[in-house]
Amino acid sequence: MSFLVLLLAVWIEKFSALRHRVQRDGGWLRELHKLEASPRLASHPWLVLVILVLLPVALLGLLLVVLDPVAYGLLALPVHLLVVIYSLGRGDLLAGLGPFRDAWRREDLQAAGHVANRDLAICADSGEQLLERVQAHLLWEAYQSFFAVIFWYFLLGPVAALSYRLLALAEVHSQNPAVAERAAQLRHAFDWIPVRLLAASFALVGNFVAVSRVMLHELLNWDISAAQLIEKVGLVAGEIPAPVVGPDGINSLDRIWELLLRAAVLWYAGFALWTVLP
């Protein structure tokens, strides 16, 4: 059922507006800010995460335990699908890059800097640095929005996928630095395996030798963040040249996206093979 859910999730994400109707975080974020503002919980960040992350995923696990034996698990299928769709990243990654791509193609660095700050929350001191940060943004967002979620779903089910997304929301939107720090620590643990698996996938669909050189030093490095690792590996795997203004710079973003698509196909082929093996 896991592979079927992943196929349906991709189809819905590409051809349906259901994702935008499911991914409504307003109620959860209001509870997050309410608990953070509570005098009794302000100094207990772990308790905030227990209430807002552990409790929802425990309820989800209980629901699945009840539904799985019914009708050969068919009643659990919609729950799996909705949880996976909710757990995917927010927004449309390619659409968000559109204004920046247009400005960069026109070689309008001022406009490119403005739209990058407005749409992507990216600032830079120079045009070359700006493009490098947009490239890193593309790699990181594709990883955390898609690859990390489908990895944990396929490995441990919807409970793990939902846990990852709730921790990501807590890290990004928390107004309490202690809560954000604890969420980031847990998310770092969640990222350790899938980001290295994606790096290995980049080696298979990109420049194997260059990726191997990077991973030789970083494979067991606990301190490097997932964002830093995926940026280093993605750029060398795609053989991305030095940043330049104009259409050639946009071509580097296209090459990164093609690398990500090849890695996604490889992952789905691996999932399919794992599913059919006895």
mmCIF file of C-alpha atoms in Angstrom:
data_model
loop_
_atom_site.group_PDB
_atom_site.id
_atom_site.type_symbol
_atom_site.label_atom_id
_atom_site.label_comp_id
_atom_site.label_asym_id
_atom_site.label_seq_id
_atom_site.Cartn_x
_atom_site.Cartn_y
_atom_site.Cartn_z
ATOM 1 C CA MET A 1 0.000 0.000 0.000
ATOM 2 C CA SER A 2 2.892 2.385 0.690
ATOM 3 C CA PHE A 3 4.007 2.469 -2.939
ATOM 4 C CA LEU A 4 0.438 3.030 -4.144
ATOM 5 C CA VAL A 5 0.034 5.927 -1.714
ATOM 6 C CA LEU A 6 3.287 7.505 -2.941
ATOM 7 C CA LEU A 7 2.142 7.231 -6.555
ATOM 8 C CA LEU A 8 -1.235 8.778 -5.737
ATOM 9 C CA ALA A 9 0.433 11.548 -3.730
ATOM 10 C CA VAL A 10 2.600 12.553 -6.703
ATOM 11 C CA TRP A 11 -0.395 12.476 -9.049
ATOM 12 C CA ILE A 12 -2.503 14.614 -6.704
ATOM 13 C CA GLU A 13 0.378 17.023 -6.085
ATOM 14 C CA LYS A 14 0.810 17.595 -9.830
ATOM 15 C CA PHE A 15 -2.752 17.535 -11.103
ATOM 16 C CA SER A 16 -5.041 18.459 -8.215
ATOM 17 C CA ALA A 17 -5.639 21.316 -5.797
ATOM 18 C CA LEU A 18 -6.280 18.880 -2.936
ATOM 19 C CA ARG A 19 -2.811 19.528 -1.515
ATOM 20 C CA HIS A 20 -3.590 23.184 -0.865
ATOM 21 C CA ARG A 21 -6.865 22.299 0.837
ATOM 22 C CA VAL A 22 -5.231 19.689 3.071
ATOM 23 C CA GLN A 23 -2.152 21.696 4.041
ATOM 24 C CA ARG A 24 -3.820 24.083 6.465
ATOM 25 C CA ASP A 25 -1.553 24.822 9.400
ATOM 26 C CA GLY A 26 -3.452 27.727 10.961
ATOM 27 C CA GLY A 27 -5.034 25.815 13.842
ATOM 28 C CA TRP A 28 -1.830 23.983 14.734
ATOM 29 C CA LEU A 29 0.219 27.200 14.621
ATOM 30 C CA ARG A 30 -2.285 28.994 16.850
ATOM 31 C CA GLU A 31 -1.935 26.224 19.423
ATOM 32 C CA LEU A 32 1.845 26.433 19.122
ATOM 33 C CA HIS A 33 1.889 30.157 19.841
ATOM 34 C CA LYS A 34 -0.689 29.747 22.621
ATOM 35 C CA LEU A 35 1.387 27.120 24.409
ATOM 36 C CA GLU A 36 4.568 29.126 23.960
ATOM 37 C CA ALA A 37 2.878 32.128 25.531
ATOM 38 C CA SER A 38 1.690 30.094 28.515
ATOM 39 C CA PRO A 39 3.695 31.033 31.658
ATOM 40 C CA ARG A 40 3.680 27.407 32.808
ATOM 41 C CA LEU A 41 5.058 26.026 29.529
ATOM 42 C CA ALA A 42 7.340 28.852 28.409
ATOM 43 C CA SER A 43 10.303 27.285 30.206
ATOM 44 C CA HIS A 44 9.454 23.691 29.181
ATOM 45 C CA PRO A 45 10.143 23.459 25.425
ATOM 46 C CA TRP A 46 10.164 19.669 25.426
ATOM 47 C CA LEU A 47 6.667 19.596 26.918
ATOM 48 C CA VAL A 48 5.432 21.930 24.166
ATOM 49 C CA LEU A 49 6.788 19.526 21.549
ATOM 50 C CA VAL A 50 5.260 16.540 23.339
ATOM 51 C CA ILE A 51 1.829 18.180 23.238
ATOM 52 C CA LEU A 52 2.039 19.453 19.651
ATOM 53 C CA VAL A 53 4.047 16.689 17.976
ATOM 54 C CA LEU A 54 3.945 13.509 20.026
ATOM 55 C CA LEU A 55 0.244 13.739 20.917
ATOM 56 C CA PRO A 56 -1.032 14.208 17.316
ATOM 57 C CA VAL A 57 1.149 11.411 15.944
ATOM 58 C CA ALA A 58 0.090 9.123 18.809
ATOM 59 C CA LEU A 59 -3.556 9.775 17.972
ATOM 60 C CA LEU A 60 -2.805 9.073 14.318
ATOM 61 C CA GLY A 61 -1.108 5.812 15.250
ATOM 62 C CA LEU A 62 -4.099 4.789 17.345
ATOM 63 C CA LEU A 63 -6.475 5.575 14.480
ATOM 64 C CA LEU A 64 -4.425 3.451 12.090
ATOM 65 C CA VAL A 65 -4.345 0.550 14.546
ATOM 66 C CA VAL A 66 -8.141 0.638 14.561
ATOM 67 C CA LEU A 67 -8.530 1.004 10.770
ATOM 68 C CA ASP A 68 -5.823 -1.353 9.459
ATOM 69 C CA PRO A 69 -7.672 -4.619 10.203
ATOM 70 C CA VAL A 70 -10.928 -3.343 8.663
ATOM 71 C CA ALA A 71 -11.682 -4.222 5.019
ATOM 72 C CA TYR A 72 -8.106 -5.382 4.440
ATOM 73 C CA GLY A 73 -6.778 -1.918 5.232
ATOM 74 C CA LEU A 74 -8.829 -0.124 2.590
ATOM 75 C CA LEU A 75 -10.236 2.293 5.159
ATOM 76 C CA ALA A 76 -6.706 3.213 6.183
ATOM 77 C CA LEU A 77 -5.687 4.087 2.610
ATOM 78 C CA PRO A 78 -7.350 7.557 2.549
ATOM 79 C CA VAL A 79 -5.786 8.352 5.930
ATOM 80 C CA HIS A 80 -2.333 7.401 4.647
ATOM 81 C CA LEU A 81 -2.830 9.513 1.537
ATOM 82 C CA LEU A 82 -4.069 12.584 3.392
ATOM 83 C CA VAL A 83 -1.214 12.398 5.899
ATOM 84 C CA VAL A 84 1.410 12.109 3.159
ATOM 85 C CA ILE A 85 -0.087 15.047 1.266
ATOM 86 C CA TYR A 86 -0.189 17.128 4.442
ATOM 87 C CA SER A 87 3.411 16.178 5.260
ATOM 88 C CA LEU A 88 4.807 17.388 1.932
ATOM 89 C CA GLY A 89 6.424 20.809 1.823
ATOM 90 C CA ARG A 90 4.472 24.024 1.606
ATOM 91 C CA GLY A 91 4.026 26.089 -1.540
ATOM 92 C CA ASP A 92 5.015 25.486 -5.147
ATOM 93 C CA LEU A 93 8.800 25.422 -5.408
ATOM 94 C CA LEU A 94 9.069 26.083 -9.142
ATOM 95 C CA ALA A 95 6.378 28.776 -9.123
ATOM 96 C CA GLY A 96 8.166 30.509 -6.264
ATOM 97 C CA LEU A 97 11.338 30.666 -8.349
ATOM 98 C CA GLY A 98 9.538 32.107 -11.379
ATOM 99 C CA PRO A 99 9.971 35.855 -10.694
ATOM 100 C CA PHE A 100 13.630 35.369 -9.756
ATOM 101 C CA ARG A 101 14.275 33.414 -12.946
ATOM 102 C CA ASP A 102 12.713 36.152 -15.052
ATOM 103 C CA ALA A 103 14.734 38.904 -13.383
ATOM 104 C CA TRP A 104 17.979 36.946 -13.550
ATOM 105 C CA ARG A 105 17.452 36.108 -17.207
ATOM 106 C CA ARG A 106 17.064 39.857 -17.924
ATOM 107 C CA GLU A 107 20.313 40.442 -15.979
ATOM 108 C CA ASP A 108 18.416 42.763 -13.634
ATOM 109 C CA LEU A 109 20.291 42.106 -10.392
ATOM 110 C CA GLN A 110 18.324 44.679 -8.416
ATOM 111 C CA ALA A 111 14.994 43.081 -9.312
ATOM 112 C CA ALA A 112 16.421 39.596 -8.747
ATOM 113 C CA GLY A 113 17.575 40.590 -5.269
ATOM 114 C CA HIS A 114 14.172 42.103 -4.486
ATOM 115 C CA VAL A 115 12.116 39.087 -5.557
ATOM 116 C CA ALA A 116 14.543 36.664 -3.883
ATOM 117 C CA ASN A 117 14.068 38.541 -0.616
ATOM 118 C CA ARG A 118 10.312 38.804 -1.077
ATOM 119 C CA ASP A 119 9.526 35.289 -2.317
ATOM 120 C CA LEU A 120 12.364 33.164 -0.967
ATOM 121 C CA ALA A 121 13.565 35.117 2.091
ATOM 122 C CA ILE A 122 17.065 35.165 0.578
ATOM 123 C CA CYS A 123 19.474 38.099 0.848
ATOM 124 C CA ALA A 124 22.996 38.385 -0.558
ATOM 125 C CA ASP A 125 25.782 40.910 -0.926
ATOM 126 C CA SER A 126 26.489 40.168 -4.591
ATOM 127 C CA GLY A 127 24.851 38.684 -7.641
ATOM 128 C CA GLU A 128 27.067 35.598 -7.587
ATOM 129 C CA GLN A 129 26.276 34.960 -3.932
ATOM 130 C CA LEU A 130 22.576 35.467 -4.621
ATOM 131 C CA LEU A 131 22.488 32.780 -7.306
ATOM 132 C CA GLU A 132 24.468 30.403 -5.084
ATOM 133 C CA ARG A 133 21.925 30.854 -2.299
ATOM 134 C CA VAL A 134 19.022 30.293 -4.689
ATOM 135 C CA GLN A 135 20.678 27.093 -5.899
ATOM 136 C CA ALA A 136 21.078 25.962 -2.293
ATOM 137 C CA HIS A 137 17.442 26.906 -1.622
ATOM 138 C CA LEU A 138 16.261 24.763 -4.530
ATOM 139 C CA LEU A 139 18.214 21.728 -3.330
ATOM 140 C CA TRP A 140 17.164 22.074 0.314
ATOM 141 C CA GLU A 141 13.503 22.756 -0.354
ATOM 142 C CA ALA A 142 13.232 19.827 -2.763
ATOM 143 C CA TYR A 143 14.822 17.569 -0.157
ATOM 144 C CA GLN A 144 12.802 18.647 2.874
ATOM 145 C CA SER A 145 9.547 19.046 0.966
ATOM 146 C CA PHE A 146 9.619 15.712 -0.823
ATOM 147 C CA PHE A 147 12.505 13.299 -0.357
ATOM 148 C CA ALA A 148 12.618 13.315 3.450
ATOM 149 C CA VAL A 149 8.853 12.860 3.682
ATOM 150 C CA ILE A 150 8.585 9.947 1.256
ATOM 151 C CA PHE A 151 11.607 8.240 2.838
ATOM 152 C CA TRP A 152 10.118 8.240 6.317
ATOM 153 C CA TYR A 153 6.675 7.322 5.034
ATOM 154 C CA PHE A 154 7.974 4.329 3.096
ATOM 155 C CA LEU A 155 10.198 3.222 5.974
ATOM 156 C CA LEU A 156 7.949 3.770 9.009
ATOM 157 C CA GLY A 157 4.571 4.898 7.697
ATOM 158 C CA PRO A 158 2.449 8.026 8.093
ATOM 159 C CA VAL A 159 3.331 8.511 11.774
ATOM 160 C CA ALA A 160 6.984 9.197 10.894
ATOM 161 C CA ALA A 161 6.074 11.427 7.936
ATOM 162 C CA LEU A 162 3.731 13.536 10.073
ATOM 163 C CA SER A 163 6.337 13.759 12.846
ATOM 164 C CA TYR A 164 8.858 15.168 10.385
ATOM 165 C CA ARG A 165 6.494 17.845 9.087
ATOM 166 C CA LEU A 166 5.322 18.939 12.529
ATOM 167 C CA LEU A 167 8.920 19.270 13.710
ATOM 168 C CA ALA A 168 9.709 21.317 10.606
ATOM 169 C CA LEU A 169 6.745 23.617 11.277
ATOM 170 C CA ALA A 170 7.799 24.020 14.905
ATOM 171 C CA GLU A 171 11.370 24.860 13.922
ATOM 172 C CA VAL A 172 10.336 27.455 11.337
ATOM 173 C CA HIS A 173 7.371 29.090 13.057
ATOM 174 C CA SER A 174 8.151 28.854 16.760
ATOM 175 C CA GLN A 175 8.425 32.199 18.551
ATOM 176 C CA ASN A 176 10.255 30.579 21.461
ATOM 177 C CA PRO A 177 13.970 30.047 20.635
ATOM 178 C CA ALA A 178 14.166 27.084 23.000
ATOM 179 C CA VAL A 179 11.285 25.292 21.255
ATOM 180 C CA ALA A 180 12.771 26.023 17.827
ATOM 181 C CA GLU A 181 16.158 24.724 18.977
ATOM 182 C CA ARG A 182 14.716 21.460 20.333
ATOM 183 C CA ALA A 183 12.681 20.943 17.163
ATOM 184 C CA ALA A 184 15.791 21.576 15.057
ATOM 185 C CA GLN A 185 17.736 18.989 17.069
ATOM 186 C CA LEU A 186 15.081 16.332 16.521
ATOM 187 C CA ARG A 187 14.739 17.251 12.871
ATOM 188 C CA HIS A 188 18.511 16.976 12.422
ATOM 189 C CA ALA A 189 18.257 13.399 13.669
ATOM 190 C CA PHE A 190 15.398 12.727 11.246
ATOM 191 C CA ASP A 191 17.460 14.173 8.369
ATOM 192 C CA TRP A 192 20.655 12.229 8.990
ATOM 193 C CA ILE A 193 19.793 9.073 7.040
ATOM 194 C CA PRO A 194 17.594 10.349 4.167
ATOM 195 C CA VAL A 195 19.901 13.236 3.231
ATOM 196 C CA ARG A 196 22.801 10.788 2.885
ATOM 197 C CA LEU A 197 20.651 8.415 0.891
ATOM 198 C CA LEU A 198 19.761 11.284 -1.448
ATOM 199 C CA ALA A 199 23.461 12.156 -1.709
ATOM 200 C CA ALA A 200 24.163 8.553 -2.727
ATOM 201 C CA SER A 201 21.372 8.849 -5.295
ATOM 202 C CA PHE A 202 23.017 11.981 -6.698
ATOM 203 C CA ALA A 203 26.205 9.952 -7.127
ATOM 204 C CA LEU A 204 24.308 7.396 -9.196
ATOM 205 C CA VAL A 205 22.488 9.901 -11.407
ATOM 206 C CA GLY A 206 25.184 12.594 -11.479
ATOM 207 C CA ASN A 207 28.950 12.895 -11.133
ATOM 208 C CA PHE A 208 29.832 9.812 -9.110
ATOM 209 C CA VAL A 209 33.498 10.648 -8.568
ATOM 210 C CA ALA A 210 32.878 14.219 -7.383
ATOM 211 C CA VAL A 211 30.140 13.132 -4.975
ATOM 212 C CA SER A 212 32.336 10.348 -3.620
ATOM 213 C CA ARG A 213 35.068 12.868 -2.775
ATOM 214 C CA VAL A 214 32.611 14.977 -0.777
ATOM 215 C CA MET A 215 30.958 12.049 0.979
ATOM 216 C CA LEU A 216 34.317 10.566 1.947
ATOM 217 C CA HIS A 217 34.711 13.430 4.422
ATOM 218 C CA GLU A 218 31.076 14.069 5.354
ATOM 219 C CA LEU A 219 29.423 10.638 5.458
ATOM 220 C CA LEU A 220 29.668 10.206 9.240
ATOM 221 C CA ASN A 221 29.871 13.884 10.145
ATOM 222 C CA TRP A 222 27.064 14.463 12.648
ATOM 223 C CA ASP A 223 27.692 18.207 12.868
ATOM 224 C CA ILE A 224 27.081 19.119 9.229
ATOM 225 C CA SER A 225 23.481 20.141 8.640
ATOM 226 C CA ALA A 226 21.299 18.487 6.015
ATOM 227 C CA ALA A 227 21.051 21.803 4.144
ATOM 228 C CA GLN A 228 24.832 22.172 3.980
ATOM 229 C CA LEU A 229 25.384 18.577 2.901
ATOM 230 C CA ILE A 230 22.751 18.557 0.193
ATOM 231 C CA GLU A 231 24.095 21.846 -1.186
ATOM 232 C CA LYS A 232 27.695 20.575 -1.362
ATOM 233 C CA VAL A 233 26.724 17.265 -2.907
ATOM 234 C CA GLY A 234 24.084 18.625 -5.277
ATOM 235 C CA LEU A 235 26.349 21.224 -6.852
ATOM 236 C CA VAL A 236 29.159 18.777 -7.568
ATOM 237 C CA ALA A 237 26.789 16.007 -8.678
ATOM 238 C CA GLY A 238 25.161 18.308 -11.219
ATOM 239 C CA GLU A 239 28.524 19.781 -12.254
ATOM 240 C CA ILE A 240 27.142 23.256 -11.662
ATOM 241 C CA PRO A 241 29.519 25.945 -12.954
ATOM 242 C CA ALA A 242 30.430 29.195 -11.213
ATOM 243 C CA PRO A 243 27.494 31.658 -10.951
ATOM 244 C CA VAL A 244 26.960 33.936 -13.954
ATOM 245 C CA VAL A 245 24.312 36.521 -14.751
ATOM 246 C CA GLY A 246 21.839 35.850 -17.535
ATOM 247 C CA PRO A 247 20.419 32.730 -19.190
ATOM 248 C CA ASP A 248 23.460 30.616 -18.282
ATOM 249 C CA GLY A 249 22.729 31.211 -14.619
ATOM 250 C CA ILE A 250 19.159 30.055 -15.099
ATOM 251 C CA ASN A 251 20.478 26.991 -16.881
ATOM 252 C CA SER A 252 22.233 26.007 -13.650
ATOM 253 C CA LEU A 253 18.857 25.944 -11.867
ATOM 254 C CA ASP A 254 17.448 23.770 -14.649
ATOM 255 C CA ARG A 255 20.352 21.351 -14.287
ATOM 256 C CA ILE A 256 19.766 21.087 -10.548
ATOM 257 C CA TRP A 257 16.072 20.411 -11.122
ATOM 258 C CA GLU A 258 16.871 17.715 -13.676
ATOM 259 C CA LEU A 259 19.228 16.121 -11.153
ATOM 260 C CA LEU A 260 16.453 16.105 -8.560
ATOM 261 C CA LEU A 261 14.006 14.560 -11.023
ATOM 262 C CA ARG A 262 16.447 11.777 -11.882
ATOM 263 C CA ALA A 263 16.975 11.098 -8.188
ATOM 264 C CA ALA A 264 13.201 10.975 -7.624
ATOM 265 C CA VAL A 265 12.790 8.448 -10.441
ATOM 266 C CA LEU A 266 15.584 6.366 -8.917
ATOM 267 C CA TRP A 267 13.893 6.428 -5.516
ATOM 268 C CA TYR A 268 10.527 5.386 -6.932
ATOM 269 C CA ALA A 269 12.186 2.590 -8.893
ATOM 270 C CA GLY A 270 13.818 1.432 -5.672
ATOM 271 C CA PHE A 271 10.510 1.592 -3.806
ATOM 272 C CA ALA A 272 8.816 -0.412 -6.557
ATOM 273 C CA LEU A 273 11.553 -3.041 -6.515
ATOM 274 C CA TRP A 274 11.411 -3.307 -2.721
ATOM 275 C CA THR A 275 7.623 -3.690 -2.899
ATOM 276 C CA VAL A 276 7.648 -6.595 -5.369
ATOM 277 C CA LEU A 277 10.501 -8.476 -3.750
ATOM 278 C CA PRO A 278 9.295 -11.440 -1.645
#
